[in-house]
Tab-separated table of C-alpha atoms in Angstrom:
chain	number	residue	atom	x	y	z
A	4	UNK	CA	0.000	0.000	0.000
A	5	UNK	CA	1.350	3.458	-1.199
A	6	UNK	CA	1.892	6.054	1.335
A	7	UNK	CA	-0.836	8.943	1.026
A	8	UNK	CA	-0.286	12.141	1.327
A	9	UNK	CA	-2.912	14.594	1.822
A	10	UNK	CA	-2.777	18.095	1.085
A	11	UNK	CA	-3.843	21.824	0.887
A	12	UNK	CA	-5.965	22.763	-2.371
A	13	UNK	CA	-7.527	25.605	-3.861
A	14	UNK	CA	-10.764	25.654	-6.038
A	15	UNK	CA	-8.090	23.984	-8.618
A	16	UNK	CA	-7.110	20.607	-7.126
A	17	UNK	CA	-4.692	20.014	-9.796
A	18	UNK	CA	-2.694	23.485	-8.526
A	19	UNK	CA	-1.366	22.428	-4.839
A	20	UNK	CA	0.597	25.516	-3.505
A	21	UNK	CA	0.933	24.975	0.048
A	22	UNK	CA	4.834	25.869	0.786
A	23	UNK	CA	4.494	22.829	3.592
A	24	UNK	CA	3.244	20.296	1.298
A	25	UNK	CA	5.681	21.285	-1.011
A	26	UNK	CA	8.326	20.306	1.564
A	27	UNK	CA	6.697	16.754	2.204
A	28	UNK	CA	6.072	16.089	-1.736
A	29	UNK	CA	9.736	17.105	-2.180
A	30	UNK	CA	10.742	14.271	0.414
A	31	UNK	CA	8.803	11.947	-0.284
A	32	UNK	CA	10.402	12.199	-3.832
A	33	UNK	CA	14.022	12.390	-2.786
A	34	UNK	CA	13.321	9.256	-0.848
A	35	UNK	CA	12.294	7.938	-4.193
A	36	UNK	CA	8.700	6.528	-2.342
A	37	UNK	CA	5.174	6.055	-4.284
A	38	UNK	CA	2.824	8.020	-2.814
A	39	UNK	CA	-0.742	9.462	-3.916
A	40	UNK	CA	-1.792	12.944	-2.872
A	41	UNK	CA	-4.907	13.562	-1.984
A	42	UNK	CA	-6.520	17.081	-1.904
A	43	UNK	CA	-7.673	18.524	0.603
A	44	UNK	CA	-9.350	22.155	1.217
A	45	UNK	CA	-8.950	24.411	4.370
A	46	UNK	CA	-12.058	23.568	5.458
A	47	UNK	CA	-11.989	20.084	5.317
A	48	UNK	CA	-8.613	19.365	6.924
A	49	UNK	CA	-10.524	18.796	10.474
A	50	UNK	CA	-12.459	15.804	8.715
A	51	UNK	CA	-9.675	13.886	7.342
A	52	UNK	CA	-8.084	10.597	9.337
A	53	UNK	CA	-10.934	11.149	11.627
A	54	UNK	CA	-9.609	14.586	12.927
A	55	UNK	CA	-6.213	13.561	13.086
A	56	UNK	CA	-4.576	16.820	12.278
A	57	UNK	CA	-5.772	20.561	12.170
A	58	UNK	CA	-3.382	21.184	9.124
A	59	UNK	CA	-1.866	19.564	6.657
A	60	UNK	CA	0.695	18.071	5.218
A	61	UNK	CA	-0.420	15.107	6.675
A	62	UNK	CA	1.389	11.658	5.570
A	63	UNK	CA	-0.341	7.974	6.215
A	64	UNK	CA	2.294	5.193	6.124
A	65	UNK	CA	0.377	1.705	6.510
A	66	UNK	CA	-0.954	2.450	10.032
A	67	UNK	CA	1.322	5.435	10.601
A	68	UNK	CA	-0.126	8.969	10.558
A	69	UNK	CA	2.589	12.283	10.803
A	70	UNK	CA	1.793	15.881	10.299
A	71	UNK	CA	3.996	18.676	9.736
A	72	UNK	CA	6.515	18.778	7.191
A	73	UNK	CA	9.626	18.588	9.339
A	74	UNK	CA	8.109	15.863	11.426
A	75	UNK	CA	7.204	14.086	8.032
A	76	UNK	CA	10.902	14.411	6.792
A	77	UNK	CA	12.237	12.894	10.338
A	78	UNK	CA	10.042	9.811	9.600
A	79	UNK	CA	10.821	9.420	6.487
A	80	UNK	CA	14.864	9.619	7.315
A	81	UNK	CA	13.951	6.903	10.297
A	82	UNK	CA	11.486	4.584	8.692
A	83	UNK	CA	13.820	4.342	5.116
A	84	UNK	CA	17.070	4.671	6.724
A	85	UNK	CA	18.564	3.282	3.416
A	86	UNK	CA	16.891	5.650	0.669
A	87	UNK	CA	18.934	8.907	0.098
A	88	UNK	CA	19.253	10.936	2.775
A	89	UNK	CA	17.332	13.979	4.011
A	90	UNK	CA	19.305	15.442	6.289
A	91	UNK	CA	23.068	13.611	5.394
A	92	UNK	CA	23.433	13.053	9.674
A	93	UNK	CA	22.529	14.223	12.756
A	94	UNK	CA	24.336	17.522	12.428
A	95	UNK	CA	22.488	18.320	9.018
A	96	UNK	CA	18.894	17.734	11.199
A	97	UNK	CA	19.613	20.004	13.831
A	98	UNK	CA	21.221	22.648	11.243
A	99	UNK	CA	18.390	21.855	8.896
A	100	UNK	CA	16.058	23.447	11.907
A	101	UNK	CA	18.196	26.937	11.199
A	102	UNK	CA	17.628	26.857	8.031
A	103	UNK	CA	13.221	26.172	8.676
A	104	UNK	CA	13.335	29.280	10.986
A	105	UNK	CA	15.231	31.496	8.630
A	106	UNK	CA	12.722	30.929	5.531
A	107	UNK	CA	9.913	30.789	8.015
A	108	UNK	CA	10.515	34.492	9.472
A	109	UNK	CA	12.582	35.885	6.642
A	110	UNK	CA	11.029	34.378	3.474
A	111	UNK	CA	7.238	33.350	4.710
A	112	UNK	CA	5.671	36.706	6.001
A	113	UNK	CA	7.266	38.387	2.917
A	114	UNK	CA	5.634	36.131	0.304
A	115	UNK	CA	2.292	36.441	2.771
A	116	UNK	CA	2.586	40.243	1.972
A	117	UNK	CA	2.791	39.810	-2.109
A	118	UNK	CA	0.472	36.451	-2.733
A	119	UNK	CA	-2.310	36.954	0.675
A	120	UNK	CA	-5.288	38.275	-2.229
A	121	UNK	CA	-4.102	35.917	-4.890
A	122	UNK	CA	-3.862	32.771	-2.607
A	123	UNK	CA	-7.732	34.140	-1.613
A	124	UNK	CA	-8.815	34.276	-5.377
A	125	UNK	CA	-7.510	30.130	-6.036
A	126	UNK	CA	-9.718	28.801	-2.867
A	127	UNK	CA	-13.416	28.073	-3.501
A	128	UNK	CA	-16.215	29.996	-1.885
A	129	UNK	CA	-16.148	28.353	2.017
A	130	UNK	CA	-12.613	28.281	2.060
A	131	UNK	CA	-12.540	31.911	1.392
A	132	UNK	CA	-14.402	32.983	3.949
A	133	UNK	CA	-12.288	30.856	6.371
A	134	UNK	CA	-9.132	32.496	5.126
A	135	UNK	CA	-10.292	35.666	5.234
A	136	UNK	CA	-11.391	35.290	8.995
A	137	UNK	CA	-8.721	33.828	9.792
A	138	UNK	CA	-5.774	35.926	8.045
A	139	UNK	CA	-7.587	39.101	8.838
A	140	UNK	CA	-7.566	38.250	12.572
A	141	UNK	CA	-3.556	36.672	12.891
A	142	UNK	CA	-2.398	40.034	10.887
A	143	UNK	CA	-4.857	42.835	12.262
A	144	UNK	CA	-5.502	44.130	9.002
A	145	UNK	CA	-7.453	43.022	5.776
A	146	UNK	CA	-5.880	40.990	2.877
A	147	UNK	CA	-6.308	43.852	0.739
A	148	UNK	CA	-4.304	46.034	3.193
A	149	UNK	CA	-1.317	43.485	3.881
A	150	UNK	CA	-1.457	43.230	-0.132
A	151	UNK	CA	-1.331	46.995	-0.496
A	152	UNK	CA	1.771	48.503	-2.212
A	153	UNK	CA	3.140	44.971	-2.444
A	154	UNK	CA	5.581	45.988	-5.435
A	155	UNK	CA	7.375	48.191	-2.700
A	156	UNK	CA	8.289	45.131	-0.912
A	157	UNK	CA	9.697	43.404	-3.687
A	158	UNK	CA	13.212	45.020	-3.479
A	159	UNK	CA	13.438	44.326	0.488
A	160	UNK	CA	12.773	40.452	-0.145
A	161	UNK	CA	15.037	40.405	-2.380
A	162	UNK	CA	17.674	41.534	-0.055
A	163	UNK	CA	16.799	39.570	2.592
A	164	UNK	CA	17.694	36.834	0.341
A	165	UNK	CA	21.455	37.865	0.342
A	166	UNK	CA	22.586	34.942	2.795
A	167	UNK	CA	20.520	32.652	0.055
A	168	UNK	CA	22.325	34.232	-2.347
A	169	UNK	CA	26.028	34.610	-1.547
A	170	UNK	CA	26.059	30.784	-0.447
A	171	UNK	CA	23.975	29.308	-3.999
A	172	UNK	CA	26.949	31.355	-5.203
A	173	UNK	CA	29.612	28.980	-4.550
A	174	UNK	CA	27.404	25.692	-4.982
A	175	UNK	CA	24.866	24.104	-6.149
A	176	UNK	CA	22.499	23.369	-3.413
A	177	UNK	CA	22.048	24.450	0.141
A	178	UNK	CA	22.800	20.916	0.686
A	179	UNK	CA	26.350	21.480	-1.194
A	180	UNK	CA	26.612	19.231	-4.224
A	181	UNK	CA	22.880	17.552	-3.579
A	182	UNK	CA	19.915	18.961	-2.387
A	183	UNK	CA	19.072	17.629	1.134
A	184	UNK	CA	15.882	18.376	3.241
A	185	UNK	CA	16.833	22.347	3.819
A	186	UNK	CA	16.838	22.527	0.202
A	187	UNK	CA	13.027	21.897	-0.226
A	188	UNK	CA	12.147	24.177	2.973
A	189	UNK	CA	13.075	27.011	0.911
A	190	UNK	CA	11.822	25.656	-2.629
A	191	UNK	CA	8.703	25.567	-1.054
A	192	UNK	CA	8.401	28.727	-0.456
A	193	UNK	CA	9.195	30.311	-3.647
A	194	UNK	CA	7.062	27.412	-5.090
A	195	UNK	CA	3.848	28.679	-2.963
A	196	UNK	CA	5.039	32.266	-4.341
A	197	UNK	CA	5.609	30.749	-8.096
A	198	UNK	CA	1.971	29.114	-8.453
A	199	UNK	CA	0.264	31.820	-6.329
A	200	UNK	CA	1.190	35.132	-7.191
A	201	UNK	CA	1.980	36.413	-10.664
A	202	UNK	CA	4.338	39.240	-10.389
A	203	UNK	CA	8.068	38.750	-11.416
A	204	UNK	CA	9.572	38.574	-7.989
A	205	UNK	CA	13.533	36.888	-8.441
A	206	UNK	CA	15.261	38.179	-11.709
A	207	UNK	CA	16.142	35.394	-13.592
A	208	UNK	CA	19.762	35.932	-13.780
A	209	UNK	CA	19.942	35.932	-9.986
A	210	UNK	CA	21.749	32.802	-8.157
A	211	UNK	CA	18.566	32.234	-6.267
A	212	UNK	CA	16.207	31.525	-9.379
A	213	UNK	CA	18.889	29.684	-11.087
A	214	UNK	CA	18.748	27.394	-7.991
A	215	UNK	CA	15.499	27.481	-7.692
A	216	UNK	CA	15.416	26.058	-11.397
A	217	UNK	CA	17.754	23.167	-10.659
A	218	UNK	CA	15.007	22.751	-7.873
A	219	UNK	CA	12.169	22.410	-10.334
A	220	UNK	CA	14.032	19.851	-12.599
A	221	UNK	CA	14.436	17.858	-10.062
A	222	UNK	CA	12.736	14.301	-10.569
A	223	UNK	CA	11.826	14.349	-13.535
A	224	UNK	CA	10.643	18.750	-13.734
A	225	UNK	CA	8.185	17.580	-10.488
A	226	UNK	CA	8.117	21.011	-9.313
A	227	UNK	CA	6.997	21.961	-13.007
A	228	UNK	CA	3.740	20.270	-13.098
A	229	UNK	CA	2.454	23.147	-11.407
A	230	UNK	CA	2.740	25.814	-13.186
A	231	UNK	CA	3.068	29.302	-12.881
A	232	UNK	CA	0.623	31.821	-12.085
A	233	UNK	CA	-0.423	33.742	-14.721
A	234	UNK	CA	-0.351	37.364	-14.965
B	229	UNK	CA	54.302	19.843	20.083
B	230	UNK	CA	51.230	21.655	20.246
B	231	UNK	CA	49.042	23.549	17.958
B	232	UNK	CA	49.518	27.285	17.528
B	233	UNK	CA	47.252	29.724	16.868
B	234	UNK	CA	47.882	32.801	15.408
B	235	UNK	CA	45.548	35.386	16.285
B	236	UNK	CA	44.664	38.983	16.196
B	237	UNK	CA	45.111	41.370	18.641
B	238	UNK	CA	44.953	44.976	19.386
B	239	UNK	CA	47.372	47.260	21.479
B	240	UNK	CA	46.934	44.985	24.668
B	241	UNK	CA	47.653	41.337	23.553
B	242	UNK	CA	45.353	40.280	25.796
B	243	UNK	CA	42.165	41.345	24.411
B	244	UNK	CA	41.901	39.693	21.041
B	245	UNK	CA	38.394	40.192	19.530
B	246	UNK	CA	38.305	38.984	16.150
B	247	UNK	CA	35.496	36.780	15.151
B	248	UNK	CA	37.254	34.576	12.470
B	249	UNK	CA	40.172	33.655	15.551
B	250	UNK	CA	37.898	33.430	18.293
B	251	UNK	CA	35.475	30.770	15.779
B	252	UNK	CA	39.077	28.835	15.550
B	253	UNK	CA	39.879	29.124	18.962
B	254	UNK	CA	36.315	27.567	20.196
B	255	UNK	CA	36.714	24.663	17.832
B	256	UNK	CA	40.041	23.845	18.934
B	257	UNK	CA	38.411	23.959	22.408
B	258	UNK	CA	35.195	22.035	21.232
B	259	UNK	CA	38.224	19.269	20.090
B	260	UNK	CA	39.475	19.296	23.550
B	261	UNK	CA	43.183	20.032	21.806
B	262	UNK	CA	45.801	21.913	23.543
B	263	UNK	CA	47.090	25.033	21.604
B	264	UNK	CA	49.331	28.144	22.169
B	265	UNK	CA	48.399	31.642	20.902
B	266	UNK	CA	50.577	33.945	19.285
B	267	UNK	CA	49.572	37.110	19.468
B	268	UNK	CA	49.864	38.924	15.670
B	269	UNK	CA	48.396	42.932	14.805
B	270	UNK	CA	46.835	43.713	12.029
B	271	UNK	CA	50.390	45.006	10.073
B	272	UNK	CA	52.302	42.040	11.168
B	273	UNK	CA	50.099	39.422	9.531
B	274	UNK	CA	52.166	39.206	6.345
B	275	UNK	CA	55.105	38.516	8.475
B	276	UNK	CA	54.280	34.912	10.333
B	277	UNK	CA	55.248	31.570	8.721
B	278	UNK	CA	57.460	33.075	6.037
B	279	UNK	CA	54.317	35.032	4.169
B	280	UNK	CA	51.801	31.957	4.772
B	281	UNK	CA	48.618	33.957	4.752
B	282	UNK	CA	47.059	37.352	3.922
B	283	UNK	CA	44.798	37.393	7.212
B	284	UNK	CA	44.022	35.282	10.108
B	285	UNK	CA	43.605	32.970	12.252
B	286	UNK	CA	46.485	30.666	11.220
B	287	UNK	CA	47.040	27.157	12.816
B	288	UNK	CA	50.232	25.130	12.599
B	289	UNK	CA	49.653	21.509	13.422
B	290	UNK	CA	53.159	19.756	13.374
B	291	UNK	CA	54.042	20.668	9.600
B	292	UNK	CA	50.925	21.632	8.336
B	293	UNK	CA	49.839	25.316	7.770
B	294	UNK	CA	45.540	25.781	7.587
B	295	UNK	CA	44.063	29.755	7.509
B	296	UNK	CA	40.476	30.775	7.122
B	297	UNK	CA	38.049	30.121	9.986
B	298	UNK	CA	35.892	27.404	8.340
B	299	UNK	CA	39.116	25.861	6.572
B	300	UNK	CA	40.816	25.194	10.347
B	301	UNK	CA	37.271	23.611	11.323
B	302	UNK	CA	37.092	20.899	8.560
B	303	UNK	CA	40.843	20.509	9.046
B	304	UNK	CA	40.784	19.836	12.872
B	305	UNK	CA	37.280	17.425	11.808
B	306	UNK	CA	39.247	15.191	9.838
B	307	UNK	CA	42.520	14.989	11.259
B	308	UNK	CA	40.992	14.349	14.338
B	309	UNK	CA	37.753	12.281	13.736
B	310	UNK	CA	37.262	10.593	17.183
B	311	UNK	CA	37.551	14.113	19.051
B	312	UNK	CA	33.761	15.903	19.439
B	313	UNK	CA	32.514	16.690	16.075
B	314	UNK	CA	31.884	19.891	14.824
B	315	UNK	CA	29.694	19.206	12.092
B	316	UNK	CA	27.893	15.892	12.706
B	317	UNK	CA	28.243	14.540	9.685
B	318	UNK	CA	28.566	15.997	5.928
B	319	UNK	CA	25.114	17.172	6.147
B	320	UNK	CA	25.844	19.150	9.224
B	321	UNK	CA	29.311	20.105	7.365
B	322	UNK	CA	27.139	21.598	4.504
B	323	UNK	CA	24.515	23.167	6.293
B	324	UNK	CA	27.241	25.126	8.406
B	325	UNK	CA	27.977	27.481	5.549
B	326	UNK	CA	24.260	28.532	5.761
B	327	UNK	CA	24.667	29.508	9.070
B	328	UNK	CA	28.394	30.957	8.358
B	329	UNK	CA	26.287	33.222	5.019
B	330	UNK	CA	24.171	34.246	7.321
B	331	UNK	CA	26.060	35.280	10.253
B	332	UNK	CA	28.533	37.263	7.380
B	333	UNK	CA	25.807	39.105	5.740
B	334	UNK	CA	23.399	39.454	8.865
B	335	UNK	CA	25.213	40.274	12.046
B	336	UNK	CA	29.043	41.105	10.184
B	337	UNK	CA	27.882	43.992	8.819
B	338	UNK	CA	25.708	45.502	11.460
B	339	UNK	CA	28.113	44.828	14.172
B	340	UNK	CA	30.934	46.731	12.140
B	341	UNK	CA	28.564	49.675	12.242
B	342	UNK	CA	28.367	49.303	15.912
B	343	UNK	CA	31.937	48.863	16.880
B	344	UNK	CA	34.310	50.517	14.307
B	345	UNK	CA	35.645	53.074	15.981
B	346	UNK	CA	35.738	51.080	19.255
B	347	UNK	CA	37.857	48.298	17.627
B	348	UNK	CA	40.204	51.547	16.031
B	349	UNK	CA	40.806	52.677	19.435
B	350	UNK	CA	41.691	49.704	20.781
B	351	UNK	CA	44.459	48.790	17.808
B	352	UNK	CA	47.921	50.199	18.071
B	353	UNK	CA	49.087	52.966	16.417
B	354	UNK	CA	50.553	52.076	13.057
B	355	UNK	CA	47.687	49.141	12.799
B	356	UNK	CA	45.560	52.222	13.565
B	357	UNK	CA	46.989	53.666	10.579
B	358	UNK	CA	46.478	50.459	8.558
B	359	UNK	CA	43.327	49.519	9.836
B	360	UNK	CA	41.952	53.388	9.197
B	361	UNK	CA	43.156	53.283	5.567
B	362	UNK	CA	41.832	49.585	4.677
B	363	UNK	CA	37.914	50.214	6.136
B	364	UNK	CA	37.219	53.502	5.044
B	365	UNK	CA	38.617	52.112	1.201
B	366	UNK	CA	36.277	49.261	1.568
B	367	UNK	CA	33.717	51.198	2.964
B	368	UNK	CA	33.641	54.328	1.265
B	369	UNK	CA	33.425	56.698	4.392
B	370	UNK	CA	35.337	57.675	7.296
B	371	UNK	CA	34.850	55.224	10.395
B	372	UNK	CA	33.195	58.241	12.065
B	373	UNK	CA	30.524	58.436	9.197
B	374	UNK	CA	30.479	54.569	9.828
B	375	UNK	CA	29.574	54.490	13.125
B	376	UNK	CA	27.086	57.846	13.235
B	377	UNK	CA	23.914	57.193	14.807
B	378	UNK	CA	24.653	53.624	15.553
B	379	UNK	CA	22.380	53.523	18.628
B	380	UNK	CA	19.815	53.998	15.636
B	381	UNK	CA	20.477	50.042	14.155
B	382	UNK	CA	20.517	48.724	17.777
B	383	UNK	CA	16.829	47.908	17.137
B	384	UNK	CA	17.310	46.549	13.315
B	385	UNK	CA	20.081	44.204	14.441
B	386	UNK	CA	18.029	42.271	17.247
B	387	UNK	CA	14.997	42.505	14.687
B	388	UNK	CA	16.978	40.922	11.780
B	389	UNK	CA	18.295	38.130	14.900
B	390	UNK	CA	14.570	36.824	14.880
B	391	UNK	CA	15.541	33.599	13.384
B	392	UNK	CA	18.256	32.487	15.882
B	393	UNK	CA	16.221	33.729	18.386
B	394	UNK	CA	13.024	31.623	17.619
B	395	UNK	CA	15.140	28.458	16.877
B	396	UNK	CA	16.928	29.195	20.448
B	397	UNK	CA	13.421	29.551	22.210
B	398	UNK	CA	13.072	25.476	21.513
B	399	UNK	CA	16.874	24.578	22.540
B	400	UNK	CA	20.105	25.191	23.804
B	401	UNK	CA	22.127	25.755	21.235
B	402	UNK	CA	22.149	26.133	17.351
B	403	UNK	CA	23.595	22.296	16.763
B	404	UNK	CA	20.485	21.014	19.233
B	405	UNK	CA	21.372	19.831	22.391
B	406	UNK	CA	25.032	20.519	22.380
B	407	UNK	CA	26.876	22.844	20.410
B	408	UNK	CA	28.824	22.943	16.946
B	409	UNK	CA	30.648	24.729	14.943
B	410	UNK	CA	27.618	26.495	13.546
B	411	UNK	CA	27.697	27.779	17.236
B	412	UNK	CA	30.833	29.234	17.068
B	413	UNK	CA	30.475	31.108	13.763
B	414	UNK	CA	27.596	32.907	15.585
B	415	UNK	CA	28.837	33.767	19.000
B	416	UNK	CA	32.111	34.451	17.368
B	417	UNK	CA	30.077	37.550	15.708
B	418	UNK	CA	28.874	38.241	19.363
B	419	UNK	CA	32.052	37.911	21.026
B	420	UNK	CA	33.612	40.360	19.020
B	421	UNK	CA	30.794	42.947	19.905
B	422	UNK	CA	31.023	42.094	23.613
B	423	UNK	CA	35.035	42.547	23.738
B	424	UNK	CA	35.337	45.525	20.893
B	425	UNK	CA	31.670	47.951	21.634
B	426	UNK	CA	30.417	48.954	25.267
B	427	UNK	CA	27.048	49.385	24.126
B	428	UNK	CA	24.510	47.264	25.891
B	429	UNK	CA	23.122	45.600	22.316
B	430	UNK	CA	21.064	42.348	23.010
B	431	UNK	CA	18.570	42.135	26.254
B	432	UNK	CA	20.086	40.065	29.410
B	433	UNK	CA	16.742	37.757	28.919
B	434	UNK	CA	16.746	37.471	25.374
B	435	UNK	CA	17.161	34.036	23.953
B	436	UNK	CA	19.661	35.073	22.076
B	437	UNK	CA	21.640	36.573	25.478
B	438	UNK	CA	20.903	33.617	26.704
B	439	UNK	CA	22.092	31.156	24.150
B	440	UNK	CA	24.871	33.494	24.520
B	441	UNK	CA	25.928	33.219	27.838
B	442	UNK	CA	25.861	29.270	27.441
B	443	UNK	CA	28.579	29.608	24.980
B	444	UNK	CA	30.539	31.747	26.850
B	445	UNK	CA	30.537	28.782	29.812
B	446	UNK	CA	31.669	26.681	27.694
B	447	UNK	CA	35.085	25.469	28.314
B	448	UNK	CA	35.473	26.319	31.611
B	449	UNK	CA	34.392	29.747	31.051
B	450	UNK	CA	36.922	30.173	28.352
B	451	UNK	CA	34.886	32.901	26.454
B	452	UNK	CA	34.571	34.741	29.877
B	453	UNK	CA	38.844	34.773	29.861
B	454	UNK	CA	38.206	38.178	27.936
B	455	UNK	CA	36.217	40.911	29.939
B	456	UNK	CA	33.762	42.972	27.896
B	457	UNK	CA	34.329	46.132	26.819
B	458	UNK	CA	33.350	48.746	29.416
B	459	UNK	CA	31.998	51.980	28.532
């Protein structure tokens, strides 16, 4: 029996641009494991492995269920110890948790600012009014307000890319020669900012998008059969 | 025969403060190996082991020669494999130039803008000289323009610490529950503001502080063998 991964969907559910289910898709694949996604919208998430999580990704293994991405990627690592590695030791793990909180609080609330409006327009009717709630009350202010000016904010993400940068400078991957688990933390959050939000955010030239390709290709384009929002 | 380190100091020998030594210094602690210190200023650099390096920290080991901070680390990891580890493991190996980008382009710069002048004052005079010369080249103003207002980016450095800080809210130190050389590369940044500025910069109950203060036990204390700067 396949593993089955369940997650976040918009009106679309062939366009799956949670940045956390991203991360799980991407290990599941580096493990090289069959899995089958299924889709799930905000609103359902409660109803799903009889209310085993209250967000998703969510992974079931046989008769093992694990949320959260970096929880999924630590049981993945344990249960196929002899499958590439995520994390390349026990050093990489606990470094790999650096890595999580810098795209988290660098990366995440400034691709919140630029996509919030278009990640509303993708969900279907009852999700929208659940994101909307819920956004509106976490950041004080309405979508269209944390969306306002958003081209402003462009430059500054860019910037606060620069440890990103200077390091994809001198190597391929985070991971060095191979990507590794802290590799996919940050794809996935320029992939939720790739199949959300249209604008032209990374110039092409720039070491981040050209690692961010090599990302993409990776097994077989995966990344690519989602594709880009449209302007 | 023991390692030596070659080091940088200002005026009084016994203060040395730069980042890149005091990194080398904690991982030839963290190996538990015995080392001497020689003492070098700025101007004298090009002078040890017959013209062997441009800057340091320098180690000789026996016969063998090793500069740059990061270069001594992997060195001292594989010529002495069943001492502590620094990196457990390659993935912990790779993952530590994240952590060494953003320390270099995060907290490098910003602390330069806090301490400049404070580290000028406390050089000798023709390193003074030197030291005056080679910054204000590189940086394009006087180290008075430099430092202007610094009380200012107080704020924008502890902001821009967010993700250390919210990784050190859930453990001890950067490498989980024991330190590595990721450690290092970040209180060596810290240590060099404590010795160089007297400006009371991060909160005494900040994680970050915290985390700090740790590192500085390490050892014996051996962080604490330098008293800060007082104002």
């Amino acid at each position: 029996m396949s593993i089955v991964l369940y997650e976040l969907a918009g009106a679309d559910s062939h366009r799956p641009f949670s940045p956390h289910c991203w991360k799980a898709r991407m290990a599941l694949k580096h493990k090289g494991l069959v899995f089958d996604t299924v889709s799930v919208a905000f609103t359902e998430v409660p109803t799903i492995e009889n209310g085993a999580t209250r967000a998703v990704p969510l992974i079931r293994d046989g008769g093992t269920l694990v949320s959260d991405s970096f929880r999924i990627a630590e049981y993945l690592e344990e249960a196929y110890p002899d499958l590439p590695s995520l994390f390349g030791g026990q050093g990489g793990r606990d470094l790999t948790r650096f890595v999580e909180s810098w795209t988290q609080l660098t990366l995440h609330p400034a691709i919140t600012g630029l996509a919030i409006t278009d990640i509303h327009a993708m969900l279907a009717e009852p999700d929208q009014v659940y994101f909307r709630a819920d956004r509106e009350r976490k950041l004080g202010r309405s979508l269209e307000a944390v969306a306002s000016g958003r081209e402003d904010r462009i430059e500054p993400l860019l910037k606060s890319m620069e440890p990103l940068r200077s390091l994809l400078r001198g190597r391929p991957f985070i991971g060095g020669n191979a990507p590794l688990f802290a590799d996919y933390i940050v794809f996935g959050a320029l992939q939720w900012l790739r199949i959300t939000c249209p604008l032209a955010v990374v110039p092409t030239e720039d070491p981040v998008a050209l690692w961010f390709g090599r990302c993409l290709d990776l097994f077989d384009g995966h990344g690519r059969t989602v594709s880009a929002a449209s302007a």
